[in-house]
Amino acid sequence: MKRSLVSIAIVTFSLGITEFGMMGILEDVAHSLGLSVVMAGHFITAYSAGVAVGAPILVMLRRWELKKLLLLLVSIILIGNVCTAISQGYLTMLVSRFVSGLPHGAFFGAAAIVAERIASEGKKAGAVAIVLAGMTVANMVGVPLATFLSTSFNWRLAFVVVSLSSLTGLIAIRRYVPALAALPDTGIKGQFRFLASPAPWLVYAGVFFGQASVYCWLSYIAPMMTQVAHFSQSSMTWIMVVVGFGMVVGNGVAGKLSDRYPASLVTAIIAASLIVIMPLLYLWSGYKLPSVLFAFIAPACLFGVGGPLQYLIVRYAKGAEMLGGAGIQIAFNVSNAISASLGGLAINQGFGYASPALVGVPFAIVGSAALFILYKKY
């Protein structure tokens, strides 16, 4: 089982660098292609658009055997990142990033089903956590590595690394993931029938609001650390490693707890803790040691909320488990985009680089409320 899960985690590692790595190399990409940073920012948006458009494609692929579906999705990830690495202009880069994003949500949706199927009873949430660990490790190791390669050599090397990782995942999945029958076909209407229940909407609300509470602040961690806590610019490399380590720990611990206790309760408590954590982060943002401590704690809560919910949606999306799992990624990406915009709005209004932490508090309140309702009623 572990070889199968690690094989899938290699691909989520690739996806983590693909999604978040662009943020650290944006200036290098813009300079290389002769674009403004704002124009280069469209490459981040293009990826998110690909995620949103690609997830519903699972409806058309619902009859595929799960292993074959994973192999198809990884192949598209590989092709998209190879094209990104060799792109020579704005349009080709934009299309390559869009293509790279297309399989993102679908892969996570399918991966969650595979992990849940091959895991034994009492270890299913932990199995999904192993799959998601690839993305957390990507944030701890892969994204800083991509930034280093871009700064020291060439930004294209970051996508070469992603391509090689995707290829490794493709080979490993082909070898180690067992053949699994396709899920029962409930028809196109049946794929969306689960949305008639409040439960999946509460899960999506937990993802959207729970994670937005942290991303309001995390999107602007660099200026907060350098301008408010007065770390040097070079310190951001190891600070981002701390952030990634927090994600790894939060994902792993929450996964273990969700195998022992209801996942909805675990995530509700974590989301509720952010109601206290984010104001404290704001109050102590000018001090180096507390800032680093919260750079670990807040991201741990981020993945502590998101990880178990990727497993939990399988329970509430019967007949459309993969589409339900892909919906988590849509909620996650839309949440990131909106929370970053609201955090930036607070900064532009003159409230300071630490103010996005306070913007995240109402999100934490709504997210925890949704998850507590989910726990009590479902």
Short mmCIF file of C-alpha atoms in Angstrom, two decimals:
data_model
loop_
_atom_site.label_atom_id
_atom_site.label_comp_id
_atom_site.label_asym_id
_atom_site.label_seq_id
_atom_site.Cartn_x
_atom_site.Cartn_y
_atom_site.Cartn_z
CA MET A 1 0.00 0.00 0.00
CA LYS A 2 2.74 2.46 0.95
CA ARG A 3 4.49 2.15 -2.42
CA SER A 4 1.21 2.96 -4.15
CA LEU A 5 0.59 5.98 -1.95
CA VAL A 6 4.16 7.27 -2.29
CA SER A 7 3.90 6.89 -6.07
CA ILE A 8 0.87 9.18 -6.07
CA ALA A 9 2.54 11.55 -3.56
CA ILE A 10 5.41 12.04 -6.02
CA VAL A 11 2.90 13.55 -8.42
CA THR A 12 1.29 15.78 -5.77
CA PHE A 13 4.85 16.93 -5.01
CA SER A 14 5.12 17.98 -8.66
CA LEU A 15 1.76 19.72 -8.48
CA GLY A 16 2.81 21.60 -5.35
CA ILE A 17 5.86 23.09 -7.08
CA THR A 18 3.87 23.80 -10.24
CA GLU A 19 1.19 25.69 -8.34
CA PHE A 20 3.20 27.58 -5.73
CA GLY A 21 6.67 27.73 -7.29
CA MET A 22 5.71 30.42 -9.78
CA MET A 23 5.16 32.89 -6.93
CA GLY A 24 8.84 32.75 -5.97
CA ILE A 25 10.24 33.01 -9.51
CA LEU A 26 7.77 35.48 -11.01
CA GLU A 27 10.26 38.32 -11.37
CA ASP A 28 12.80 36.06 -13.10
CA VAL A 29 10.16 34.78 -15.53
CA ALA A 30 8.97 38.31 -16.28
CA HIS A 31 12.52 39.53 -16.98
CA SER A 32 13.35 36.52 -19.15
CA LEU A 33 10.24 36.89 -21.33
CA GLY A 34 10.40 40.70 -21.45
CA LEU A 35 7.17 41.19 -19.52
CA SER A 36 6.06 43.29 -16.58
CA VAL A 37 5.56 41.48 -13.27
CA VAL A 38 1.83 42.20 -13.55
CA MET A 39 1.70 40.53 -16.97
CA ALA A 40 3.70 37.57 -15.65
CA GLY A 41 1.17 37.32 -12.82
CA HIS A 42 -1.31 36.11 -15.44
CA PHE A 43 0.62 32.82 -15.46
CA ILE A 44 -0.54 32.21 -11.88
CA THR A 45 -4.11 33.06 -12.83
CA ALA A 46 -3.93 30.80 -15.91
CA TYR A 47 -3.00 27.84 -13.73
CA SER A 48 -5.92 28.48 -11.35
CA ALA A 49 -8.24 28.81 -14.34
CA GLY A 50 -7.01 25.45 -15.59
CA VAL A 51 -7.77 23.89 -12.21
CA ALA A 52 -11.33 25.28 -12.23
CA VAL A 53 -12.02 24.23 -15.84
CA GLY A 54 -10.33 20.84 -15.59
CA ALA A 55 -12.04 19.50 -12.49
CA PRO A 56 -15.51 19.06 -14.07
CA ILE A 57 -13.89 17.11 -16.94
CA LEU A 58 -14.00 14.16 -14.55
CA VAL A 59 -17.68 13.87 -15.46
CA MET A 60 -16.61 12.81 -18.95
CA LEU A 61 -13.98 10.38 -17.61
CA ARG A 62 -16.16 8.75 -14.95
CA ARG A 63 -16.11 5.34 -16.71
CA TRP A 64 -12.32 5.06 -16.80
CA GLU A 65 -10.52 2.58 -14.60
CA LEU A 66 -8.88 4.51 -11.78
CA LYS A 67 -5.28 3.54 -12.54
CA LYS A 68 -5.67 4.44 -16.22
CA LEU A 69 -7.24 7.73 -15.22
CA LEU A 70 -4.28 8.56 -12.97
CA LEU A 71 -1.85 7.74 -15.76
CA LEU A 72 -3.73 9.99 -18.21
CA LEU A 73 -3.77 12.90 -15.77
CA VAL A 74 -0.08 12.55 -14.92
CA SER A 75 0.73 12.50 -18.64
CA ILE A 76 -1.05 15.83 -19.10
CA ILE A 77 0.82 17.24 -16.08
CA LEU A 78 4.10 16.13 -17.66
CA ILE A 79 3.27 17.59 -21.07
CA GLY A 80 2.12 20.91 -19.56
CA ASN A 81 5.30 21.37 -17.54
CA VAL A 82 7.62 20.39 -20.39
CA CYS A 83 5.87 23.00 -22.54
CA THR A 84 6.23 25.53 -19.72
CA ALA A 85 9.96 24.85 -19.47
CA ILE A 86 10.50 25.56 -23.18
CA SER A 87 7.99 28.42 -23.61
CA GLN A 88 9.48 31.42 -25.39
CA GLY A 89 6.72 34.00 -25.13
CA TYR A 90 3.67 35.25 -23.26
CA LEU A 91 1.03 33.31 -25.19
CA THR A 92 2.81 29.94 -25.20
CA MET A 93 3.57 30.31 -21.48
CA LEU A 94 -0.04 31.24 -20.75
CA VAL A 95 -1.38 28.20 -22.63
CA SER A 96 1.21 25.90 -21.05
CA ARG A 97 0.26 27.03 -17.55
CA PHE A 98 -3.43 26.57 -18.33
CA VAL A 99 -2.79 23.04 -19.61
CA SER A 100 -0.67 22.28 -16.52
CA GLY A 101 -3.60 23.27 -14.30
CA LEU A 102 -6.25 21.22 -16.13
CA PRO A 103 -5.47 17.87 -14.44
CA HIS A 104 -4.75 19.35 -10.98
CA GLY A 105 -8.19 19.07 -9.37
CA ALA A 106 -9.05 15.91 -11.25
CA PHE A 107 -5.85 14.22 -10.07
CA PHE A 108 -6.50 15.04 -6.42
CA GLY A 109 -10.07 13.83 -6.76
CA ALA A 110 -9.00 10.53 -8.30
CA ALA A 111 -6.03 10.15 -5.93
CA ALA A 112 -8.27 10.50 -2.86
CA ILE A 113 -10.49 7.69 -4.15
CA VAL A 114 -7.54 5.41 -4.87
CA ALA A 115 -6.02 6.08 -1.43
CA GLU A 116 -9.35 5.42 0.26
CA ARG A 117 -9.86 2.18 -1.69
CA ILE A 118 -6.47 0.61 -1.05
CA ALA A 119 -6.23 1.58 2.63
CA SER A 120 -7.52 -0.69 5.37
CA GLU A 121 -10.30 0.35 7.73
CA GLY A 122 -9.18 2.85 10.33
CA LYS A 123 -6.33 4.11 8.15
CA LYS A 124 -8.18 5.77 5.28
CA ALA A 125 -7.74 9.39 6.41
CA GLY A 126 -4.06 8.69 7.05
CA ALA A 127 -3.73 7.24 3.55
CA VAL A 128 -5.15 10.40 1.99
CA ALA A 129 -2.78 12.41 4.20
CA ILE A 130 0.18 10.49 2.71
CA VAL A 131 -1.02 11.40 -0.78
CA LEU A 132 -1.36 15.07 0.19
CA ALA A 133 2.03 14.99 1.89
CA GLY A 134 3.61 15.38 -1.53
CA MET A 135 2.21 18.89 -1.76
CA THR A 136 3.31 19.81 1.76
CA VAL A 137 6.83 18.53 1.10
CA ALA A 138 6.81 20.53 -2.13
CA ASN A 139 6.19 23.68 -0.11
CA MET A 140 8.95 22.79 2.35
CA VAL A 141 11.60 21.65 -0.13
CA GLY A 142 10.44 21.96 -3.73
CA VAL A 143 9.36 25.61 -3.79
CA PRO A 144 12.56 26.88 -2.09
CA LEU A 145 14.54 24.69 -4.51
CA ALA A 146 12.70 26.19 -7.47
CA THR A 147 13.47 29.68 -6.19
CA PHE A 148 17.13 28.79 -5.70
CA LEU A 149 17.46 27.32 -9.20
CA SER A 150 15.76 30.34 -10.72
CA THR A 151 17.87 32.86 -8.83
CA SER A 152 21.18 31.03 -9.25
CA PHE A 153 20.78 29.58 -12.76
CA ASN A 154 17.59 29.76 -14.82
CA TRP A 155 13.88 29.66 -13.98
CA ARG A 156 13.34 26.95 -16.62
CA LEU A 157 15.24 24.49 -14.44
CA ALA A 158 12.42 24.64 -11.90
CA PHE A 159 10.03 23.21 -14.47
CA VAL A 160 12.62 20.67 -15.59
CA VAL A 161 12.62 19.41 -12.00
CA VAL A 162 8.81 19.28 -12.02
CA SER A 163 8.83 17.41 -15.34
CA LEU A 164 11.32 14.84 -14.06
CA SER A 165 9.30 14.40 -10.87
CA SER A 166 6.10 13.92 -12.91
CA LEU A 167 7.84 11.36 -15.10
CA THR A 168 9.05 9.50 -12.00
CA GLY A 169 5.50 9.52 -10.62
CA LEU A 170 4.14 8.24 -13.92
CA ILE A 171 6.53 5.29 -13.92
CA ALA A 172 5.90 4.55 -10.22
CA ILE A 173 2.10 4.64 -10.58
CA ARG A 174 2.30 2.32 -13.57
CA ARG A 175 4.39 -0.12 -11.54
CA TYR A 176 3.01 0.05 -8.01
CA VAL A 177 -0.61 1.22 -8.05
CA PRO A 178 -2.93 -1.80 -8.39
CA ALA A 179 -5.57 -2.00 -11.11
CA LEU A 180 -8.82 -0.68 -9.69
CA ALA A 181 -12.21 -0.88 -11.33
CA ALA A 182 -13.99 2.28 -12.32
CA LEU A 183 -16.52 3.68 -9.91
CA PRO A 184 -20.17 2.79 -10.57
CA ASP A 185 -21.52 5.01 -13.35
CA THR A 186 -24.38 7.11 -12.02
CA GLY A 187 -24.78 9.10 -15.23
CA ILE A 188 -24.13 12.80 -15.75
CA LYS A 189 -27.04 13.89 -13.55
CA GLY A 190 -25.95 11.43 -10.91
CA GLN A 191 -22.53 13.04 -10.78
CA PHE A 192 -24.06 16.24 -9.45
CA ARG A 193 -26.79 14.71 -7.28
CA PHE A 194 -24.63 14.83 -4.14
CA LEU A 195 -24.78 18.64 -4.25
CA ALA A 196 -28.45 18.48 -3.26
CA SER A 197 -27.34 17.68 0.30
CA PRO A 198 -26.05 20.43 2.64
CA ALA A 199 -23.15 18.23 3.85
CA PRO A 200 -20.79 18.66 0.87
CA TRP A 201 -21.46 22.39 0.81
CA LEU A 202 -20.43 22.55 4.47
CA VAL A 203 -17.22 20.69 3.58
CA TYR A 204 -16.52 23.12 0.76
CA ALA A 205 -17.28 26.04 3.08
CA GLY A 206 -14.79 24.61 5.57
CA VAL A 207 -12.14 24.48 2.85
CA PHE A 208 -12.93 27.88 1.39
CA PHE A 209 -13.22 29.89 4.61
CA GLY A 210 -10.87 27.83 6.78
CA GLN A 211 -8.01 28.11 4.34
CA ALA A 212 -8.75 31.72 3.34
CA SER A 213 -8.20 32.69 6.98
CA VAL A 214 -4.53 31.72 6.64
CA TYR A 215 -3.99 32.66 3.00
CA CYS A 216 -4.96 36.28 3.63
CA TRP A 217 -1.72 36.46 5.61
CA LEU A 218 0.39 33.81 3.87
CA SER A 219 0.09 35.56 0.50
CA TYR A 220 2.03 38.49 1.97
CA ILE A 221 4.40 36.67 4.30
CA ALA A 222 7.49 38.00 2.49
CA PRO A 223 6.86 41.73 3.02
CA MET A 224 5.58 41.09 6.54
CA MET A 225 8.74 39.24 7.51
CA THR A 226 11.11 41.72 5.88
CA GLN A 227 9.29 45.01 6.54
CA VAL A 228 7.60 44.32 9.90
CA ALA A 229 9.73 41.64 11.58
CA HIS A 230 12.89 43.03 9.89
CA PHE A 231 14.33 39.79 8.58
CA SER A 232 16.74 40.06 5.66
CA GLN A 233 15.53 39.16 2.19
CA SER A 234 17.88 36.17 2.15
CA SER A 235 16.18 34.83 5.28
CA MET A 236 13.01 34.17 3.30
CA THR A 237 14.46 30.92 1.94
CA TRP A 238 14.68 29.24 5.35
CA ILE A 239 11.48 30.94 6.55
CA MET A 240 9.62 29.31 3.65
CA VAL A 241 11.14 25.99 4.70
CA VAL A 242 9.61 26.57 8.16
CA VAL A 243 6.27 27.31 6.47
CA GLY A 244 6.50 24.10 4.47
CA PHE A 245 7.49 22.08 7.54
CA GLY A 246 4.40 23.40 9.30
CA MET A 247 2.28 22.17 6.40
CA VAL A 248 3.87 18.72 6.58
CA VAL A 249 3.29 18.41 10.33
CA GLY A 250 -0.25 19.81 10.21
CA ASN A 251 -1.27 17.49 7.40
CA GLY A 252 0.22 14.42 9.08
CA VAL A 253 -1.12 15.09 12.58
CA ALA A 254 -4.62 16.00 11.36
CA GLY A 255 -4.69 12.86 9.22
CA LYS A 256 -3.78 10.67 12.20
CA LEU A 257 -6.34 12.38 14.43
CA SER A 258 -9.04 11.99 11.79
CA ASP A 259 -8.54 8.23 11.87
CA ARG A 260 -9.29 8.25 15.61
CA TYR A 261 -11.92 11.01 15.84
CA PRO A 262 -14.51 12.45 13.43
CA ALA A 263 -12.69 14.41 10.72
CA SER A 264 -15.32 17.15 10.85
CA LEU A 265 -14.63 17.69 14.57
CA VAL A 266 -10.85 17.69 14.11
CA THR A 267 -11.00 20.27 11.32
CA ALA A 268 -13.60 22.38 13.17
CA ILE A 269 -11.34 22.65 16.23
CA ILE A 270 -8.32 23.54 14.08
CA ALA A 271 -10.31 26.19 12.20
CA ALA A 272 -11.61 27.60 15.50
CA SER A 273 -8.05 27.87 16.85
CA LEU A 274 -7.27 30.25 13.99
CA ILE A 275 -9.74 32.73 15.47
CA VAL A 276 -7.17 33.20 18.26
CA ILE A 277 -3.98 32.49 16.31
CA MET A 278 -4.44 35.15 13.61
CA PRO A 279 -4.88 38.13 16.00
CA LEU A 280 -1.87 36.93 18.01
CA LEU A 281 0.11 36.71 14.80
CA TYR A 282 -0.82 40.33 14.06
CA LEU A 283 0.04 41.57 17.56
CA TRP A 284 3.47 39.88 17.62
CA SER A 285 4.34 40.41 13.96
CA GLY A 286 7.09 42.88 14.86
CA TYR A 287 9.05 40.30 16.87
CA LYS A 288 11.26 37.79 15.11
CA LEU A 289 10.88 34.69 17.25
CA PRO A 290 7.05 34.79 17.51
CA SER A 291 6.86 35.55 13.78
CA VAL A 292 8.84 32.43 12.94
CA LEU A 293 6.78 30.38 15.41
CA PHE A 294 3.55 31.48 13.76
CA ALA A 295 5.08 30.84 10.33
CA PHE A 296 5.03 27.21 11.46
CA ILE A 297 1.72 27.15 13.36
CA ALA A 298 -0.56 28.93 10.85
CA PRO A 299 0.46 26.79 7.83
CA ALA A 300 0.12 23.69 10.03
CA CYS A 301 -3.49 24.71 10.66
CA LEU A 302 -3.93 25.47 6.95
CA PHE A 303 -3.24 21.87 5.92
CA GLY A 304 -4.73 20.55 9.14
CA VAL A 305 -8.07 21.85 7.88
CA GLY A 306 -7.66 21.04 4.19
CA GLY A 307 -6.18 17.54 4.35
CA PRO A 308 -8.92 15.65 6.26
CA LEU A 309 -11.64 17.41 4.26
CA GLN A 310 -10.20 15.91 1.06
CA TYR A 311 -10.88 12.53 2.65
CA LEU A 312 -14.22 13.52 4.16
CA ILE A 313 -15.79 14.67 0.89
CA VAL A 314 -15.62 11.07 -0.37
CA ARG A 315 -18.22 10.14 2.23
CA TYR A 316 -20.64 12.88 1.18
CA ALA A 317 -20.22 12.56 -2.60
CA LYS A 318 -21.47 9.02 -3.15
CA GLY A 319 -21.73 8.29 -6.85
CA ALA A 320 -19.50 11.26 -7.68
CA GLU A 321 -16.53 10.79 -5.37
CA MET A 322 -13.92 12.01 -7.83
CA LEU A 323 -15.91 15.10 -8.80
CA GLY A 324 -16.46 15.81 -5.11
CA GLY A 325 -12.73 15.56 -4.43
CA ALA A 326 -11.94 17.79 -7.40
CA GLY A 327 -14.38 20.35 -6.01
CA ILE A 328 -12.11 20.65 -2.96
CA GLN A 329 -9.34 21.89 -5.26
CA ILE A 330 -11.68 24.41 -6.90
CA ALA A 331 -12.69 25.75 -3.48
CA PHE A 332 -9.03 25.86 -2.45
CA ASN A 333 -7.87 27.80 -5.51
CA VAL A 334 -10.77 30.25 -5.52
CA SER A 335 -10.20 30.78 -1.81
CA ASN A 336 -6.52 31.56 -2.44
CA ALA A 337 -7.33 34.12 -5.13
CA ILE A 338 -10.01 35.95 -3.14
CA SER A 339 -8.14 35.94 0.17
CA ALA A 340 -4.99 37.29 -1.50
CA SER A 341 -7.03 40.12 -3.03
CA LEU A 342 -8.65 41.03 0.30
CA GLY A 343 -5.32 40.89 2.13
CA GLY A 344 -3.83 43.18 -0.51
CA LEU A 345 -6.77 45.55 -0.15
CA ALA A 346 -6.05 45.94 3.56
CA ILE A 347 -2.41 46.73 2.80
CA ASN A 348 -3.37 49.25 0.09
CA GLN A 349 -5.69 50.97 2.55
CA GLY A 350 -2.67 51.69 4.74
CA PHE A 351 -3.23 49.16 7.52
CA GLY A 352 0.24 47.65 7.15
CA TYR A 353 1.76 44.40 5.95
CA ALA A 354 0.60 42.49 9.05
CA SER A 355 -3.05 43.52 8.63
CA PRO A 356 -4.03 40.57 6.39
CA ALA A 357 -3.80 38.38 9.49
CA LEU A 358 -6.79 40.26 10.93
CA VAL A 359 -8.64 40.02 7.63
CA GLY A 360 -8.45 36.27 8.05
CA VAL A 361 -10.34 36.21 11.38
CA PRO A 362 -13.90 36.46 9.95
CA PHE A 363 -13.04 33.67 7.52
CA ALA A 364 -11.91 31.48 10.42
CA ILE A 365 -15.17 32.15 12.25
CA VAL A 366 -17.34 31.17 9.27
CA GLY A 367 -15.17 28.15 8.42
CA SER A 368 -15.22 26.74 11.95
CA ALA A 369 -18.98 27.34 12.24
CA ALA A 370 -19.59 25.39 9.01
CA LEU A 371 -17.47 22.49 10.21
CA PHE A 372 -19.05 22.36 13.67
CA ILE A 373 -22.50 22.25 11.98
CA LEU A 374 -21.21 19.44 9.78
CA TYR A 375 -20.05 17.54 12.87
CA LYS A 376 -23.30 18.03 14.79
CA LYS A 377 -25.76 17.29 11.97
CA TYR A 378 -23.95 14.85 9.70
#
